[in-house]
PDB file of C-alpha atoms and ligand atoms in Angstrom:
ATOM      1  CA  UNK A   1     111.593 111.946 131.716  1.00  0.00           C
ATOM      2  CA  UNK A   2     111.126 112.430 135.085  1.00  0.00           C
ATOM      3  CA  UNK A   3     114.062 114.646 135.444  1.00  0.00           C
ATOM      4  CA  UNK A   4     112.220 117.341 132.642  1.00  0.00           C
ATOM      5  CA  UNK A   5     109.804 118.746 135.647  1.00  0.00           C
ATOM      6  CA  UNK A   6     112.774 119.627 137.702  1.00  0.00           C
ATOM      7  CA  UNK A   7     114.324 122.281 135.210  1.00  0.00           C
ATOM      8  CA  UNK A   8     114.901 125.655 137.055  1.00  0.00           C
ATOM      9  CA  UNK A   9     111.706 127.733 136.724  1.00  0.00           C
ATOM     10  CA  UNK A  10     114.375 130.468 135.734  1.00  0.00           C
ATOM     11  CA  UNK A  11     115.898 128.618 132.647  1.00  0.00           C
ATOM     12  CA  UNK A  12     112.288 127.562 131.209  1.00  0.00           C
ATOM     13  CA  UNK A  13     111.247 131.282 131.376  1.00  0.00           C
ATOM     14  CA  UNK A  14     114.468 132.728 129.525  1.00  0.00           C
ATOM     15  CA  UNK A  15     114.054 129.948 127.079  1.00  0.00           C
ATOM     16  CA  UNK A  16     110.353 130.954 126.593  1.00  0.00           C
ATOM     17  CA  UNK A  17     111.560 134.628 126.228  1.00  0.00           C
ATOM     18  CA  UNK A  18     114.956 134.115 123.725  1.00  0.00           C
ATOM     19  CA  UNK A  19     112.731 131.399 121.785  1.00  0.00           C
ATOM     20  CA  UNK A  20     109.103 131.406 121.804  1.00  0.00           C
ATOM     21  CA  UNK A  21     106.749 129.175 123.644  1.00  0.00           C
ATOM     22  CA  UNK A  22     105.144 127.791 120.110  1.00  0.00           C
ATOM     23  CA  UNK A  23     106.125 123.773 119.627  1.00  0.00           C
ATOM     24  CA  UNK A  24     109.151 123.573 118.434  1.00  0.00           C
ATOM     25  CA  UNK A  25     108.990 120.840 116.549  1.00  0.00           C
ATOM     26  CA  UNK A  26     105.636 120.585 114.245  1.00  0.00           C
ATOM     27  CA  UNK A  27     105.468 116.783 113.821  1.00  0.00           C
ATOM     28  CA  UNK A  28     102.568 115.741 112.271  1.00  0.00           C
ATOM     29  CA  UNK A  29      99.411 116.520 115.538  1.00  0.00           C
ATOM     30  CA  UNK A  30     101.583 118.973 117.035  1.00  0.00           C
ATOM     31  CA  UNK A  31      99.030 121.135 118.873  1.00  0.00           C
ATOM     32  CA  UNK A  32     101.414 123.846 118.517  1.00  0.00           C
ATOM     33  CA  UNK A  33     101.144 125.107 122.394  1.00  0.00           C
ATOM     34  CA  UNK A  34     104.306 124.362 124.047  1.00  0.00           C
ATOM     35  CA  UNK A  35     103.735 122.465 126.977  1.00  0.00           C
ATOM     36  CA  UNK A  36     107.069 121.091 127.548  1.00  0.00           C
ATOM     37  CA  UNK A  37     110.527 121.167 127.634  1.00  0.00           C
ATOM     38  CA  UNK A  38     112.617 119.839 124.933  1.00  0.00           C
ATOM     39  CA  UNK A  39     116.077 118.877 125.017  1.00  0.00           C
ATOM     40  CA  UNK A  40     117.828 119.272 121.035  1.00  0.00           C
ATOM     41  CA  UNK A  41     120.153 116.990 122.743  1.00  0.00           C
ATOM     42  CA  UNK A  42     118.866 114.520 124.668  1.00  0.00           C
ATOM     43  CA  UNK A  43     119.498 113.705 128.089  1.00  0.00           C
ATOM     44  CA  UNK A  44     121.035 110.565 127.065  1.00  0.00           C
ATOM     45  CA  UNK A  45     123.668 112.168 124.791  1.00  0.00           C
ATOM     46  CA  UNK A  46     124.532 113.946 127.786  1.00  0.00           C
ATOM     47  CA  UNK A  47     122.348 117.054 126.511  1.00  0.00           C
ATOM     48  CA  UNK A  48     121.967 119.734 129.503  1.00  0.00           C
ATOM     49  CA  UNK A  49     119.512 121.934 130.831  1.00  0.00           C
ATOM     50  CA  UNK A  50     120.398 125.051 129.605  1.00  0.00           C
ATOM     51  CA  UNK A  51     119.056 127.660 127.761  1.00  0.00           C
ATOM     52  CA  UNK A  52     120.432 126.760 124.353  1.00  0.00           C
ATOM     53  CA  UNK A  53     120.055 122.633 124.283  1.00  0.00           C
ATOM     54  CA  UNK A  54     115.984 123.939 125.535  1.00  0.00           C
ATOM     55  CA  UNK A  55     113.132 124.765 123.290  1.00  0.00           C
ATOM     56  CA  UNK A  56     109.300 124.277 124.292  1.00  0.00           C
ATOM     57  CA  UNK A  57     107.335 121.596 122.328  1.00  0.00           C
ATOM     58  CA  UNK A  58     103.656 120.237 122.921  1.00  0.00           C
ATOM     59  CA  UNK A  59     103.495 116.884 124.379  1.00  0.00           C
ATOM     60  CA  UNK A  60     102.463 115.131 121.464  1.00  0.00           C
ATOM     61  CA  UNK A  61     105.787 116.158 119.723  1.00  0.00           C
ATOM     62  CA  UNK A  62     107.584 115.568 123.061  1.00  0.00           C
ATOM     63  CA  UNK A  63     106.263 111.918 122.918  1.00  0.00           C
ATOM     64  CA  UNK A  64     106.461 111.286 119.056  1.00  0.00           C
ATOM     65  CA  UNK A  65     110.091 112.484 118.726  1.00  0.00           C
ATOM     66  CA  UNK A  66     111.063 110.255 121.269  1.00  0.00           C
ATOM     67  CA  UNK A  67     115.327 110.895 121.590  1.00  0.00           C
ATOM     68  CA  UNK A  68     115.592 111.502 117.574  1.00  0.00           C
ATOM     69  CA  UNK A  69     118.381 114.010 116.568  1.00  0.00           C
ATOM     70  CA  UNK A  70     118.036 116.881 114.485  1.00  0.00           C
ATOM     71  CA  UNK A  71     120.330 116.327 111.187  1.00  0.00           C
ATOM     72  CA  UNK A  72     123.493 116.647 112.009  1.00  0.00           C
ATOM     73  CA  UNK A  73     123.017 116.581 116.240  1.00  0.00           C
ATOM     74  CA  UNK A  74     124.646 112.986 115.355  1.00  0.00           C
ATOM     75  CA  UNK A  75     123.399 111.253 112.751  1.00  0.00           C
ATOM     76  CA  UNK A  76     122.604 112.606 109.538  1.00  0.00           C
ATOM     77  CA  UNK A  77     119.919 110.997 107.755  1.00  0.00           C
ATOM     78  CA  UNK A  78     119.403 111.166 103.794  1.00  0.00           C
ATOM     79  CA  UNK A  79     116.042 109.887 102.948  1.00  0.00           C
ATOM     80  CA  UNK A  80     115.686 108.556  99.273  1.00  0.00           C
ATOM     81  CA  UNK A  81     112.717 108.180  97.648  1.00  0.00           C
ATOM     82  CA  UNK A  82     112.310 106.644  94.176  1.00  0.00           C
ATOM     83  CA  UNK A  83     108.909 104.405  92.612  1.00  0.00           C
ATOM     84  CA  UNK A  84     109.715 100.840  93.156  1.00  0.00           C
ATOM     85  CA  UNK A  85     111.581 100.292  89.880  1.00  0.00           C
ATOM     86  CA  UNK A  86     114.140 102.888  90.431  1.00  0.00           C
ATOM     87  CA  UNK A  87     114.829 101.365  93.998  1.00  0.00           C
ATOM     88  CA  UNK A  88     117.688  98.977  92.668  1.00  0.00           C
ATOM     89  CA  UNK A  89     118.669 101.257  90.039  1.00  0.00           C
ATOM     90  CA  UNK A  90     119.136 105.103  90.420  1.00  0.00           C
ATOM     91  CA  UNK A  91     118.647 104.967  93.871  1.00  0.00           C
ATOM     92  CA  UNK A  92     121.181 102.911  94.200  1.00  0.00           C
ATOM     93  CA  UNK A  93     123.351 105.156  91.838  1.00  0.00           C
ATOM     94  CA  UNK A  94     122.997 108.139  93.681  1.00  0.00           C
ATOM     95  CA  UNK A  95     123.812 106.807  96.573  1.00  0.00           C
ATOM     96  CA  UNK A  96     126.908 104.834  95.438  1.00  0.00           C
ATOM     97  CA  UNK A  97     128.269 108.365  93.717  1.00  0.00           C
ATOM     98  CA  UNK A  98     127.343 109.923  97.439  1.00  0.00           C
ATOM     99  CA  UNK A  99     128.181 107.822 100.552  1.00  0.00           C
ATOM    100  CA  UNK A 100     131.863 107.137 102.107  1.00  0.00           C
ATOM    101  CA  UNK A 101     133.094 103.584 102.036  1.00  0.00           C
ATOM    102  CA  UNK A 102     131.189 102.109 105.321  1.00  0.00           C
ATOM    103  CA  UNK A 103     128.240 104.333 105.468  1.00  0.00           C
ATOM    104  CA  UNK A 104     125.168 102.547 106.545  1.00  0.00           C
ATOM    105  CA  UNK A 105     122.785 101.823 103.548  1.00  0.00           C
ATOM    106  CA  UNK A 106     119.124 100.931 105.232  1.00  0.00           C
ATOM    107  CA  UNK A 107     116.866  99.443 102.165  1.00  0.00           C
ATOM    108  CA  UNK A 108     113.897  97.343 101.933  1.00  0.00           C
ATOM    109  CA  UNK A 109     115.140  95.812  98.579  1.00  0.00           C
ATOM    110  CA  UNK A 110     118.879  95.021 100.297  1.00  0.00           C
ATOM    111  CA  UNK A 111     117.544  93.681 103.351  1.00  0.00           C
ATOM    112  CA  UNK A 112     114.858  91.146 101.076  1.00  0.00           C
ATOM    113  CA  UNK A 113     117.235  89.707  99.484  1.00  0.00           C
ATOM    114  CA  UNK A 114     119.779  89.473 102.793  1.00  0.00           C
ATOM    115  CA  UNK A 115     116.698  87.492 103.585  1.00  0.00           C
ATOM    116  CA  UNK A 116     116.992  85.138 100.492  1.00  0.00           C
ATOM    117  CA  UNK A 117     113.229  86.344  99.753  1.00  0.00           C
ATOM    118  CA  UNK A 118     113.214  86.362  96.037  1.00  0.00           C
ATOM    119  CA  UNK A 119     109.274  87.459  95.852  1.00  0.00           C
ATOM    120  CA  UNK A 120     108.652  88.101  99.298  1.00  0.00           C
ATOM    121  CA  UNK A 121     104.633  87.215 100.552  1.00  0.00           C
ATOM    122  CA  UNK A 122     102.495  89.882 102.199  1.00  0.00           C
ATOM    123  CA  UNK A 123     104.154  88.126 105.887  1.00  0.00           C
ATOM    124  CA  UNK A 124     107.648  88.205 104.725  1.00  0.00           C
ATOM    125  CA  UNK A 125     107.301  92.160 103.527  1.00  0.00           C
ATOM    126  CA  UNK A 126     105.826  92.646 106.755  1.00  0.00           C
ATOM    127  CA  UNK A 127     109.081  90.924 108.389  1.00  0.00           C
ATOM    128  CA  UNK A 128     111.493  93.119 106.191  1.00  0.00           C
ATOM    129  CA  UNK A 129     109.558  96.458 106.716  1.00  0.00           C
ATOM    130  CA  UNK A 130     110.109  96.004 110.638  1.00  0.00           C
ATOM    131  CA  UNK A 131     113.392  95.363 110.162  1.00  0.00           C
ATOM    132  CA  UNK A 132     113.609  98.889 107.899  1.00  0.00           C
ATOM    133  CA  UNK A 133     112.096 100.484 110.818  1.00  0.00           C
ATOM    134  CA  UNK A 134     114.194  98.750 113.081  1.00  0.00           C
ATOM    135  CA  UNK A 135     117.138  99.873 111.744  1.00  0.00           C
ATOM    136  CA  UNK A 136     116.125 103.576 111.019  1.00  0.00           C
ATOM    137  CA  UNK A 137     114.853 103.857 114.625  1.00  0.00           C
ATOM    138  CA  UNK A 138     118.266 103.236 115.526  1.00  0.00           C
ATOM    139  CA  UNK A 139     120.309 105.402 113.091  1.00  0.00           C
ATOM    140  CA  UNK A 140     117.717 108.166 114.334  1.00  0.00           C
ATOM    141  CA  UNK A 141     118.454 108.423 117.437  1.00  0.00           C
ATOM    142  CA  UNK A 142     122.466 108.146 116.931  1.00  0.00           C
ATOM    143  CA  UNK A 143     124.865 110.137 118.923  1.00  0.00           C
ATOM    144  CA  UNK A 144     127.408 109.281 116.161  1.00  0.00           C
ATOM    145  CA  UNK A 145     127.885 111.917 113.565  1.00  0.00           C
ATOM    146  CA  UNK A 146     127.478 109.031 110.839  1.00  0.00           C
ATOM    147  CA  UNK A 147     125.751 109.672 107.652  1.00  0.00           C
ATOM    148  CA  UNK A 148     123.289 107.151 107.032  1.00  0.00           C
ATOM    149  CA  UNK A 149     121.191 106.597 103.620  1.00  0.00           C
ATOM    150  CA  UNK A 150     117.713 105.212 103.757  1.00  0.00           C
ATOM    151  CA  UNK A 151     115.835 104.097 101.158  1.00  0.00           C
ATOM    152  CA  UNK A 152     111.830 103.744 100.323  1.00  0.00           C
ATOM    153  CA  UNK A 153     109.120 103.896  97.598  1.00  0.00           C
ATOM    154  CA  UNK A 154     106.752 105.902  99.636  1.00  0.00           C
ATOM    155  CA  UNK A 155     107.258 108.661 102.694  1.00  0.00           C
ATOM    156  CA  UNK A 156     104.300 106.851 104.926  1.00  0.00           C
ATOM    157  CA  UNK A 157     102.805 103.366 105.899  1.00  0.00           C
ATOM    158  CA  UNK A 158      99.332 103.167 106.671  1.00  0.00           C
ATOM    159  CA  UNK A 159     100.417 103.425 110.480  1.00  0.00           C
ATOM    160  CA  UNK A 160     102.461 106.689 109.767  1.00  0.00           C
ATOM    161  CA  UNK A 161     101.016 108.426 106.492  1.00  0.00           C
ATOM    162  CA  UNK A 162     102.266 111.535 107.331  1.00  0.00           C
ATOM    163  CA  UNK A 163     106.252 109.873 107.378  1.00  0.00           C
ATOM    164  CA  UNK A 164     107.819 113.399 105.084  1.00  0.00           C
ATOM    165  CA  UNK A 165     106.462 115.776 107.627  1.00  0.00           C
ATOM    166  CA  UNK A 166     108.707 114.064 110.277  1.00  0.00           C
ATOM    167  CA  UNK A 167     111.621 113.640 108.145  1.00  0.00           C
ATOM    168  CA  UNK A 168     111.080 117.234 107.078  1.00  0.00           C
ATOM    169  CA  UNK A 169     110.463 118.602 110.965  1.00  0.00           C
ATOM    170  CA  UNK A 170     114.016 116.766 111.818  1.00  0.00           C
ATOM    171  CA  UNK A 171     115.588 118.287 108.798  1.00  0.00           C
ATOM    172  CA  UNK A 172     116.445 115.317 106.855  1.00  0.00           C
ATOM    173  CA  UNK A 173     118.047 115.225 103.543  1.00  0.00           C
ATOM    174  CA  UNK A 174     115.560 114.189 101.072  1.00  0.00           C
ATOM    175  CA  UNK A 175     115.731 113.748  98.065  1.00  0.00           C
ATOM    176  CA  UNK A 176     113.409 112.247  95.311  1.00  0.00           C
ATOM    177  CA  UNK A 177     114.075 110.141  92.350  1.00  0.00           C
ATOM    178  CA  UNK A 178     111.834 110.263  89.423  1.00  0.00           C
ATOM    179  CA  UNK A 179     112.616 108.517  86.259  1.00  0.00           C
ATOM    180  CA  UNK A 180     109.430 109.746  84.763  1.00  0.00           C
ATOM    181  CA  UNK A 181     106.434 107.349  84.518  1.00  0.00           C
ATOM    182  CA  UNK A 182     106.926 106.222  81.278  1.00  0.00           C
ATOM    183  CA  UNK A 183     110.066 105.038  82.164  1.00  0.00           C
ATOM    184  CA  UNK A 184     108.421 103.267  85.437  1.00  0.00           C
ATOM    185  CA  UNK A 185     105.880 102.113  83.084  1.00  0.00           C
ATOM    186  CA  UNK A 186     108.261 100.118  80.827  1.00  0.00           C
ATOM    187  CA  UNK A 187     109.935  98.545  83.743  1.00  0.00           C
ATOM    188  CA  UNK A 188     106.821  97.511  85.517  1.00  0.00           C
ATOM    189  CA  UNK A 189     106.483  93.451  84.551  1.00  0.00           C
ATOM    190  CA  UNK A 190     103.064  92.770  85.748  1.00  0.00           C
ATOM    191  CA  UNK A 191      99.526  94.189  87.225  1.00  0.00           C
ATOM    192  CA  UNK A 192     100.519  94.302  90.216  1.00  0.00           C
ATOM    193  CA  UNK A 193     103.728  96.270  89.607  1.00  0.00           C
ATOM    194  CA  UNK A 194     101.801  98.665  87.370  1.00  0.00           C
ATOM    195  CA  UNK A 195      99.658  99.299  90.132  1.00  0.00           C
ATOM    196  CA  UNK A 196     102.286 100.046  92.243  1.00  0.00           C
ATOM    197  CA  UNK A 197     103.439 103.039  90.017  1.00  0.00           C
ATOM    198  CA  UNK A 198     100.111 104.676  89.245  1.00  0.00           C
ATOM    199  CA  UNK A 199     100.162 104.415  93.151  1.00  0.00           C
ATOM    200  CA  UNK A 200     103.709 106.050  93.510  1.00  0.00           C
ATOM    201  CA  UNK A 201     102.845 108.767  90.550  1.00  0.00           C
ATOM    202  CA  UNK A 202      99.211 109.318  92.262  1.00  0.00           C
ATOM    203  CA  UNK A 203     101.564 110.543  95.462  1.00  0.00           C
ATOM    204  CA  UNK A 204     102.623 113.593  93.309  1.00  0.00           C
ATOM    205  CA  UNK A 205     106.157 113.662  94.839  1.00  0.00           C
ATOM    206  CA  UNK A 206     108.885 115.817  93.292  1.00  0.00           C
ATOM    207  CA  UNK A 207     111.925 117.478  94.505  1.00  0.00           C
ATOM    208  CA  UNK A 208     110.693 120.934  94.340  1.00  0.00           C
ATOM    209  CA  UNK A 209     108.260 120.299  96.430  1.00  0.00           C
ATOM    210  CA  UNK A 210     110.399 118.972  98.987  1.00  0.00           C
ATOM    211  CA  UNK A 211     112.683 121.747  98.563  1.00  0.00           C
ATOM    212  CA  UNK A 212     110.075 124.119  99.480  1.00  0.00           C
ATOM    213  CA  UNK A 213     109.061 123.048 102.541  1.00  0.00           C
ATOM    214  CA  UNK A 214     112.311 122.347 103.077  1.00  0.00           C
ATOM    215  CA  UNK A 215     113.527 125.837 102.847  1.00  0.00           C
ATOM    216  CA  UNK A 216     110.463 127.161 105.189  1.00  0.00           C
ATOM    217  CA  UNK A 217     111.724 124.945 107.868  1.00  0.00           C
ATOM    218  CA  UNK A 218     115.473 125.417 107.725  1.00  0.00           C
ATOM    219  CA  UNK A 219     114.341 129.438 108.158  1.00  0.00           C
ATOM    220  CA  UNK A 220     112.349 128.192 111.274  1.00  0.00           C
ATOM    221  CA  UNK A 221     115.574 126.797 112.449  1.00  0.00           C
ATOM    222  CA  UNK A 222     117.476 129.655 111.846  1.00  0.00           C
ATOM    223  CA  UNK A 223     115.041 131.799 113.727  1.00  0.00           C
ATOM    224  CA  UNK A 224     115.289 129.102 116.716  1.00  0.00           C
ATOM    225  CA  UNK A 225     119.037 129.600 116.853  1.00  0.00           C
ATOM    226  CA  UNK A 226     119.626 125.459 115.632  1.00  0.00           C
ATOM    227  CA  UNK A 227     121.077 126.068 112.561  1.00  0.00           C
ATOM    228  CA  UNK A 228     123.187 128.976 111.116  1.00  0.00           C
ATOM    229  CA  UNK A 229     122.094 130.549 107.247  1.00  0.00           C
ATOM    230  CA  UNK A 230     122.899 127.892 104.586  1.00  0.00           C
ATOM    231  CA  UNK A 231     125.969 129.397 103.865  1.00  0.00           C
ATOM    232  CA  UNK A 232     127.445 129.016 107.103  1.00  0.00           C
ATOM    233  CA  UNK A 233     126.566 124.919 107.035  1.00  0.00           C
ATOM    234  CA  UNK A 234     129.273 123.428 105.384  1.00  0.00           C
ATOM    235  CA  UNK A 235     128.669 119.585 107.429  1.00  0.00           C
ATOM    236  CA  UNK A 236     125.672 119.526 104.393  1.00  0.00           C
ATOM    237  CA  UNK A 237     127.029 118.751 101.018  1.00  0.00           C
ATOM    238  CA  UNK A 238     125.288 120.466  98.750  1.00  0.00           C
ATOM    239  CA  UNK A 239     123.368 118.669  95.570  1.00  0.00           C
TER     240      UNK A 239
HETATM  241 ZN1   ZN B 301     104.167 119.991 118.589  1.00  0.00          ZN
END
């Protein structure tokens, strides 16, 4: 950190002039004003202080992004998203048809029953949800160029509601399963799992939606000179 004040006066204002001094990154409280200097790769991926590996970002963003990668600055990150009782069916499926042999798969269902938790208690969900974040904390800020899949009913926590706009500021695959609810609705045995899909359809998630806010970011991108047009990204597969 400490090493971020001592960037040559010279390379901050060229970066400021070739990129903008407007945040950067637009995490969820981003004031917007960049304040600071940003390294796309960090310091401790041996990222340097030059003009391209700088862009300004506000504090907050500074703080909150902590050393997380941009997809495909190392890890790449697909983010799948499906009501609870597509989590051990098509979201397994599509990632099964999609990941190489040895690709990490990070999911709260997986890592239950790696637990032996057959219907875990409000404490052991709470143990297995750290361990989710745990584990994605760790693929985010990966040096490695691995592609890891991560899997969840819903894009926030009450800690971190605003989880999508994150995933969506690093440019994250994402990509949402939807059955349809009355297929959910079938599935669901009890109360308490009917709850939790009027609660997953109440979130109003679709793929279109992701896709568009998707697409106004990657253009922001482009325009910050971290990613080439579409057609020029072949490391994405395209689905
Ligand atoms: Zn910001």
């Amino acid at each position: 950190m400490a090493r971020r004040q001592t960037i040559d006066p010279l390379v901050r204002a060229k970066v400021i002039e070739t990129w903008g001094g407007e945040c950067w990154l637009g995490l969820p409280g981003c004031t917007r004003v960049g304040t600071e200097d940003d390294h796309i790769v960090p310091y401790s991926h041996g990222g340097m202080d030059t003009v391209p590996n700088i862009r300004r970002a506000c504090k907050h963003c500074n703080a909150s992004r902590q050393d997380r990668v941009l997809y495909g600055y190392g890890a790449r990150l697909h983010m799948i998203v499906a009501p609870p009782g597509s989590c051990d069916r098509e979201a397994v499926d599509y990632i099964e048809s999609h990941r190489n042999t040895g690709d990490p798969v990070v999911s709260f269902n997986a890592m239950a029953s790696a637990m032996g938790l057959v219907s875990p208690s409000p404490a052991e969900r709470r143990a297995v949800a750290m361990a989710w974040s745990g584990a994605y904390r760790q693929f985010a800020i990966s040096a490695e160029p691995i592609d890891v899949w991560c899997v969840r009913t819903t894009p926030g926590t009450k800690r971190h509601p605003r989880m999508l706009d994150e995933w969506i500021a690093l440019d994250y695959d994402v990509h949402v399963i939807d059955p349809g609810f009355g297929i959910e609705w079938e599935r669901a045995g009890d109360d308490a799992a009917r709850k939790m899909v009027r609660q997953w359809y109440a979130l109003h998630l679709s793929q279109e939606l992701v896709d568009a806010r998707q697409r106004e970011r990657r253009a922001r991108l482009v325009a910050l000179g971290l990613r080439t047009d579409r057609a020029q990204s072949p490391s994405r597969p395209e689905w």
